[in-house]
mmCIF file of C-alpha atoms in Angstrom:
data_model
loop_
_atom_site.group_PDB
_atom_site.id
_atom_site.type_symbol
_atom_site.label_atom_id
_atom_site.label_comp_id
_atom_site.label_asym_id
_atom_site.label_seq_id
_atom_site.Cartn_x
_atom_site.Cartn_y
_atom_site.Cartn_z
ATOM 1 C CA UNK A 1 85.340 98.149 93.670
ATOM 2 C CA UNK A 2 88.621 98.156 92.039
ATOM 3 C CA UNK A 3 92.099 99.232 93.015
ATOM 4 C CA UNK A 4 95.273 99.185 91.158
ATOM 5 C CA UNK A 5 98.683 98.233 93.102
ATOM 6 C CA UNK A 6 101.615 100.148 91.290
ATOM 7 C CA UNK A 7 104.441 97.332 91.887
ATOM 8 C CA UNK A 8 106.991 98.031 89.105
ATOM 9 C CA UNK A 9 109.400 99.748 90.993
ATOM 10 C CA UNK A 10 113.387 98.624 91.228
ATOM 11 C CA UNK A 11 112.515 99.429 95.399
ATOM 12 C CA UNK A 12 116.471 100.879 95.160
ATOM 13 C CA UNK A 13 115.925 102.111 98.779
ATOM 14 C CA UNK A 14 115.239 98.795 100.269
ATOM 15 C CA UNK A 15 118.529 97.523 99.218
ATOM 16 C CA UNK A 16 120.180 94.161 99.521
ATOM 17 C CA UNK A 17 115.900 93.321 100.571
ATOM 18 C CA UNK A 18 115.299 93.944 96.838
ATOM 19 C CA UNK A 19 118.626 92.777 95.506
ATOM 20 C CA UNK A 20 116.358 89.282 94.471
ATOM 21 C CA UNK A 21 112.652 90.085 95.367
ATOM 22 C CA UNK A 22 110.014 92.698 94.252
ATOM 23 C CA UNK A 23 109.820 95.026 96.884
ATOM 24 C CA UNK A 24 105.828 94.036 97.612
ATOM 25 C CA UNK A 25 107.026 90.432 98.011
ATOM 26 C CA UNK A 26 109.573 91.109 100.680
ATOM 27 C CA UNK A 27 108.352 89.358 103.757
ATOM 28 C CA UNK A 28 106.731 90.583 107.039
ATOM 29 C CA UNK A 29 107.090 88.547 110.101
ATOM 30 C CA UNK A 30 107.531 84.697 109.270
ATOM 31 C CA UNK A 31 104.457 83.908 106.899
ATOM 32 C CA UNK A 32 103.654 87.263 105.058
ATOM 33 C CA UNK A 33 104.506 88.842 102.321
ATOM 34 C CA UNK A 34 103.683 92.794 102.242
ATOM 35 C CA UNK A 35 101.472 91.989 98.818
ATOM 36 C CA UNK A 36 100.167 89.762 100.543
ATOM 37 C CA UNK A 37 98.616 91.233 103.379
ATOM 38 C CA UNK A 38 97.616 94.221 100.938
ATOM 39 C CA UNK A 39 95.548 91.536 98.830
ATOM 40 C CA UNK A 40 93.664 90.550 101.785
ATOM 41 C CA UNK A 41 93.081 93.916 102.852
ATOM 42 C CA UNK A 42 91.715 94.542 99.934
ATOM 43 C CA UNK A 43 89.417 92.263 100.064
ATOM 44 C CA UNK A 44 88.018 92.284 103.129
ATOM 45 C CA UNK A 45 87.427 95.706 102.277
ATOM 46 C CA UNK A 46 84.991 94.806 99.510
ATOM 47 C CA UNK A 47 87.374 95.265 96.628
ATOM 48 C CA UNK A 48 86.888 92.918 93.868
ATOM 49 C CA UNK A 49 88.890 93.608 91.223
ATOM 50 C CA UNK A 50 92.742 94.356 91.206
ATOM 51 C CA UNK A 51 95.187 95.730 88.134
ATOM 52 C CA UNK A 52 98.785 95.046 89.501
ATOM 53 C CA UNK A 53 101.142 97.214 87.624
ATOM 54 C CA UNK A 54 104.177 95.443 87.405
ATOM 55 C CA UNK A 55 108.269 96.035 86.134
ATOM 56 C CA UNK A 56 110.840 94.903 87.652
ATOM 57 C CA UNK A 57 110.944 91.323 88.496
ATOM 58 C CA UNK A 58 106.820 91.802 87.457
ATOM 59 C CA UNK A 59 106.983 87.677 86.372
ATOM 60 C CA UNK A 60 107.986 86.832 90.596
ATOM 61 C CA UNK A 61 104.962 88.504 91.371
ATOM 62 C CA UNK A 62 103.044 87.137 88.778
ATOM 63 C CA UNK A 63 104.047 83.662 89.983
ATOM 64 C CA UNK A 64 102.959 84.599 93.805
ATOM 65 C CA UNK A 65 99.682 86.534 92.740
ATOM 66 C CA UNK A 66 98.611 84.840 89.998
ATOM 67 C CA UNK A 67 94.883 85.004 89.340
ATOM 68 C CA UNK A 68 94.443 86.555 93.074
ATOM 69 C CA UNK A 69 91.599 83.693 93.331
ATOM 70 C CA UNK A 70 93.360 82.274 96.750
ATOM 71 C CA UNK A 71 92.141 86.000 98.116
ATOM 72 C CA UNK A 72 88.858 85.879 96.501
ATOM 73 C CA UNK A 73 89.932 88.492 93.945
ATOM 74 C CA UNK A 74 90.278 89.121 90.431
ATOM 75 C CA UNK A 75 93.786 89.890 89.261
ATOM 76 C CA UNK A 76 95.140 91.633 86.199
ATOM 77 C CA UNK A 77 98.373 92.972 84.922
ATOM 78 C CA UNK A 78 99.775 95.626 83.164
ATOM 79 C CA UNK A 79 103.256 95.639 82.228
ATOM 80 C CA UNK A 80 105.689 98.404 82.707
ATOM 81 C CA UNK A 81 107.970 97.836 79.864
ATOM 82 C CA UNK A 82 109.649 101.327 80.778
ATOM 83 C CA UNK A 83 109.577 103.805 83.538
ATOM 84 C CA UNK A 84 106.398 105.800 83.634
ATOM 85 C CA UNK A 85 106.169 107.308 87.084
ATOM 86 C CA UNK A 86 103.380 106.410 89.690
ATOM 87 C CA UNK A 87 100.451 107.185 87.608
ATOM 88 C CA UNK A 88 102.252 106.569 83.867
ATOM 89 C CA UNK A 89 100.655 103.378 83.788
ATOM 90 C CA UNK A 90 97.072 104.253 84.273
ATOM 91 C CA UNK A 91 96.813 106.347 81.324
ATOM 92 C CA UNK A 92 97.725 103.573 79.257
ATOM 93 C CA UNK A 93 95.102 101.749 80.839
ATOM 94 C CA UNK A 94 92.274 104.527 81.496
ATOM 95 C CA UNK A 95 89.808 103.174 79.148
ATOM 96 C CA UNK A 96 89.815 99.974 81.252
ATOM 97 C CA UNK A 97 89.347 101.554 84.815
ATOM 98 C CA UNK A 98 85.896 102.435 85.952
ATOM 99 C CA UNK A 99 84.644 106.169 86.814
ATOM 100 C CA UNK A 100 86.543 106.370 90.598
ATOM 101 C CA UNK A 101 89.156 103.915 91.756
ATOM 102 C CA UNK A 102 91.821 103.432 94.122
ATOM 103 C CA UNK A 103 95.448 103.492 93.310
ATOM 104 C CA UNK A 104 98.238 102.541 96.328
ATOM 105 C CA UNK A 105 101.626 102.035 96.255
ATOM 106 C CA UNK A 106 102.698 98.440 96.879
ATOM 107 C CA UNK A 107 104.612 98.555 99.640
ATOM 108 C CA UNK A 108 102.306 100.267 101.771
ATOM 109 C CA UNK A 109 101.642 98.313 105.695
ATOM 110 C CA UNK A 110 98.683 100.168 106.992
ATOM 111 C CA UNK A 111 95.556 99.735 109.254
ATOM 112 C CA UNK A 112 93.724 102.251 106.707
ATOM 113 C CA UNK A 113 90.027 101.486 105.658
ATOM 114 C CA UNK A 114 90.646 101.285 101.391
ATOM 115 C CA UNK A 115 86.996 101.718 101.114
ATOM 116 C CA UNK A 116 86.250 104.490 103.047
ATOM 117 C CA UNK A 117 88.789 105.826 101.031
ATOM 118 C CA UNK A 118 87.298 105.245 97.741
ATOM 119 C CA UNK A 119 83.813 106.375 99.289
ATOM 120 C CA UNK A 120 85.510 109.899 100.391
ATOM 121 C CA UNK A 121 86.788 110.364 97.125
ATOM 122 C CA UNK A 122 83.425 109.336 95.348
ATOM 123 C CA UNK A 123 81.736 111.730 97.782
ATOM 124 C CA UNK A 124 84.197 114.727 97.535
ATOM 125 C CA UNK A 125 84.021 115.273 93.779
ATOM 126 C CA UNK A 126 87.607 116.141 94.169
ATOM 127 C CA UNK A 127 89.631 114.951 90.853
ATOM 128 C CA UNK A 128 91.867 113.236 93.618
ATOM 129 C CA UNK A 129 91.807 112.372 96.821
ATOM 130 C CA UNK A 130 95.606 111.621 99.135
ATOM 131 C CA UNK A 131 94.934 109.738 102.028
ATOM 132 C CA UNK A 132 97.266 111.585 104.705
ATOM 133 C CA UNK A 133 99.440 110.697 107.751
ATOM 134 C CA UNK A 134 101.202 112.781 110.332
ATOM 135 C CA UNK A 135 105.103 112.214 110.181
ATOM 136 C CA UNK A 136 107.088 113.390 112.562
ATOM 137 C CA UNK A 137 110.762 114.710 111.651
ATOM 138 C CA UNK A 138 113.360 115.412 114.184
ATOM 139 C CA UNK A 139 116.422 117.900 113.747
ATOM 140 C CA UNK A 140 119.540 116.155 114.736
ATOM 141 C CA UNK A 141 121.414 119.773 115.075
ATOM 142 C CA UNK A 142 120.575 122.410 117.355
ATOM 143 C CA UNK A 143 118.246 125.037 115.024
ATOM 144 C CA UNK A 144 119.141 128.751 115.229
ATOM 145 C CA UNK A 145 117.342 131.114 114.401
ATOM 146 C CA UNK A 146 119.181 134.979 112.861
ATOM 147 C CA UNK A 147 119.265 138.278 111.826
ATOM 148 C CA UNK A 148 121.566 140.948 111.054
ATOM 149 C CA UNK A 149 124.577 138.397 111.891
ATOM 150 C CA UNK A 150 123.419 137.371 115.035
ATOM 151 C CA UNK A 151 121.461 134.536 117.000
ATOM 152 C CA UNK A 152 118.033 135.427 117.934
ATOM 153 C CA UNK A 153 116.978 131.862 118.347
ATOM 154 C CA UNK A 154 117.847 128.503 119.411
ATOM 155 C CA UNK A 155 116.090 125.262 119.551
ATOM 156 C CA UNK A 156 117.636 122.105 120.164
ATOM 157 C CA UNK A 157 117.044 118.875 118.199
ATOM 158 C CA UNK A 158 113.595 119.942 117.672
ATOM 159 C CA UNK A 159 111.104 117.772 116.160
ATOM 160 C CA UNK A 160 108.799 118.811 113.000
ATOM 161 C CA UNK A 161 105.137 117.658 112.014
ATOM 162 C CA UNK A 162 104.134 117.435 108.752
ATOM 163 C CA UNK A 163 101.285 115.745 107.243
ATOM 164 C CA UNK A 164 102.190 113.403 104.051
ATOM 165 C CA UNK A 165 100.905 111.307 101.696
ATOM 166 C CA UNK A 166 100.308 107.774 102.621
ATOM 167 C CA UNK A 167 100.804 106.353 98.719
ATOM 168 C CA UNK A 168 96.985 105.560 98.687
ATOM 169 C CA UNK A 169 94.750 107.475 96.664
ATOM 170 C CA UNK A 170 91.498 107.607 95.106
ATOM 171 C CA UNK A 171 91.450 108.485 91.511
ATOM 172 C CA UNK A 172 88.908 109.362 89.009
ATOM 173 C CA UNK A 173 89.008 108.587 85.298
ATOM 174 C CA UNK A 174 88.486 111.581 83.741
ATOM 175 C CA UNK A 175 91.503 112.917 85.656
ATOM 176 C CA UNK A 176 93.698 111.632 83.337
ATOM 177 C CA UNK A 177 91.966 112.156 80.650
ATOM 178 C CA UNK A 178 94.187 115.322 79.985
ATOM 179 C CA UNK A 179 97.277 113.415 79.725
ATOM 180 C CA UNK A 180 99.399 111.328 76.980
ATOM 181 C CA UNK A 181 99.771 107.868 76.818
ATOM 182 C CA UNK A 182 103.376 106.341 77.145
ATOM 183 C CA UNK A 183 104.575 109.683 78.601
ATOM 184 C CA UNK A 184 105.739 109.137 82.259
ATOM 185 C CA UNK A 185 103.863 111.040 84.949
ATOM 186 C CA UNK A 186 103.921 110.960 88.392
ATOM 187 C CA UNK A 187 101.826 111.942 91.638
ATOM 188 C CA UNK A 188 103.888 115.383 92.472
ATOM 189 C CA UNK A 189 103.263 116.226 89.045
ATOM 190 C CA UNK A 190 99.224 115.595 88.834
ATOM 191 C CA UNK A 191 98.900 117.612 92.299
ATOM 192 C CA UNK A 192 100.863 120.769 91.290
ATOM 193 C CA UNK A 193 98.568 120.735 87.939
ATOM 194 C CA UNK A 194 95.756 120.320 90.188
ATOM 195 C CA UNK A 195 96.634 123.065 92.105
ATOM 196 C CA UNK A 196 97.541 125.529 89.204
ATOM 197 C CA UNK A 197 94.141 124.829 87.429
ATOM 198 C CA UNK A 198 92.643 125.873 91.094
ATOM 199 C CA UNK A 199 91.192 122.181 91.639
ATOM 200 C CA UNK A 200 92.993 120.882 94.729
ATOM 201 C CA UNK A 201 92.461 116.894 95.604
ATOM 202 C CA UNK A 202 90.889 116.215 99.059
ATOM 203 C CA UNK A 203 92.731 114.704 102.076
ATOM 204 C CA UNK A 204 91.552 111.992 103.901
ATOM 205 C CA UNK A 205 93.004 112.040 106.971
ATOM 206 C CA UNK A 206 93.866 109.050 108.689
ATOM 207 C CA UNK A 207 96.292 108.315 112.171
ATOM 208 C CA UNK A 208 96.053 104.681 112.521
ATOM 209 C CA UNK A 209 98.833 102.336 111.992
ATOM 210 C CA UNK A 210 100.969 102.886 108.987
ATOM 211 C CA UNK A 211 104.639 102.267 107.885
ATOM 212 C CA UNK A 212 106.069 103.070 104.139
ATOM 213 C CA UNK A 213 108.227 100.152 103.901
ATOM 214 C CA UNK A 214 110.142 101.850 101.477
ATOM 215 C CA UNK A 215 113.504 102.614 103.561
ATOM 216 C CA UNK A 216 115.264 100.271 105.588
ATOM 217 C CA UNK A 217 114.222 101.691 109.020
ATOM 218 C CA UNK A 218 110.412 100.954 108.345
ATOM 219 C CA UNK A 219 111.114 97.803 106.958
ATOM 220 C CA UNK A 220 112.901 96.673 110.015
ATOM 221 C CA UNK A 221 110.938 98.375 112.403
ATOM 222 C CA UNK A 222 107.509 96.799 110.207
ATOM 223 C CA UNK A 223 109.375 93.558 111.051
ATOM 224 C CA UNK A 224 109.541 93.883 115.111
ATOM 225 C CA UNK A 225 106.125 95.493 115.735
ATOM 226 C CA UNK A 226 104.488 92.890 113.302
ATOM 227 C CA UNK A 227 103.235 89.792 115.840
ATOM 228 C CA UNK A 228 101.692 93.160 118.027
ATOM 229 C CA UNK A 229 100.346 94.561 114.965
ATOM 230 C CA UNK A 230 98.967 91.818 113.093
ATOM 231 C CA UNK A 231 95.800 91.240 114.005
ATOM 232 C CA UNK A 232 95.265 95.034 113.835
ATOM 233 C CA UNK A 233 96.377 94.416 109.892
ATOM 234 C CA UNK A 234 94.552 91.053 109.528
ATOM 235 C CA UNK A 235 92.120 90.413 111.553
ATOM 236 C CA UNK A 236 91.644 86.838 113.087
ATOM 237 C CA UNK A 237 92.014 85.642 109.755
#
């Protein structure tokens, strides 16, 4: 099985974290980077084979990754030499990637099952498949609700569920067959052509553990809840 790790992002968000390091190699709890614990994820899932896609500050995690032999994996690269959107870099490299395949973001801290994603997807047919998390939003202002000038509702600080995408995926080759190389693309924009040619991707649905470490508040919160959490993420390693 193979997956590909986009990891070229400038991780803006995370700022100072990513003032110096990749945002996959900024560190959870005292021994782990988030890369890190992704690679062995990955492999204890049965993955094999890994294409890191890599920009900004790509040669630090080249130096940490390297071959991805310390994780039992084999490790490739594919360099971002400009901004091509989550799934930009794939189509440069489509004729490398088997028939179905998992993408993920690289900053992703989840107790999700990568190959029962990738067997979903295989199983669905869908072009793509999202793997999907409940988030709950919360209203910091008191809601009203109006008409005809005057307040016919009122909740206050009400909280929101909406299901979103987890930034793991599983792909198929030919869906990208469509699109040009070098040209930037990005998830958003594959789903809404999905949708307008009337073939939606599937959900998998998943309500484990999982944390986008991409704003400050996951990050820190990744970093307290990470000595209860880790064996759920690693195992007894």
């Amino acid at each position: 099985m193979h997956a590909v790790i986009m990891a070229g992002g400038k991780g803006i968000r995370l700022r100072p974290y990513t003032t110096a390091l990749p945002k996959p190699l900024v560190p959870i709890g005292e021994q782990h980077a988030i890369l890190e614990i992704v690679m062995r994820q990955l492999a204890a899932s049965g993955f094999t084979k890994v294409t890191l896609a890599i920009g900004h500050l790509g040669h630090i995690i080249r130096a940490y990754v390297g071959d991805g032999r310390q994780w039992g994996l084999e490790v490739e690269y594919a360099v971002e030499d400009s901004p091509l959107g989550t799934l930009g870099p794939l189509v440069l490299m489509r004729d490398q990637l088997p028939e179905h395949f998992l993408v993920m973001n690289g900053d992703v801290l989840t107790s999700l099952d990568y190959r029962a994603v990738l067997e979903h997807h295989r199983a669905s047919t869908a072009p793509l498949t999202i793997a999907t998390h409940v988030r709950q939003v919360r209203i910091d202002f008191g809601v009203l609700t109006t008409a005809a000038g005057r307040v016919t509702g009122f909740q206050e600080k009400p909280s929101v569920d909406y299901r979103v995408s987890m930034g793991v995926y599983g792909l198929s080759r030919q869906t990208l067959e469509h699109y040009t190389p070098g040209l930037p693309l990005g998830v958003d924009e594959l789903v809404l052509d999905l949708l307008k040619g009337q073939t939606p991707p599937s959900s998998y649905e998943f309500d484990g553990y999982w944390l986008d470490i991409g704003r400050p508040d996951d990050y820190d919160r990744a970093n307290a809840e990470f000595a209860v959490q880790r064996e759920i993420l690693l195992g007894s390693e």
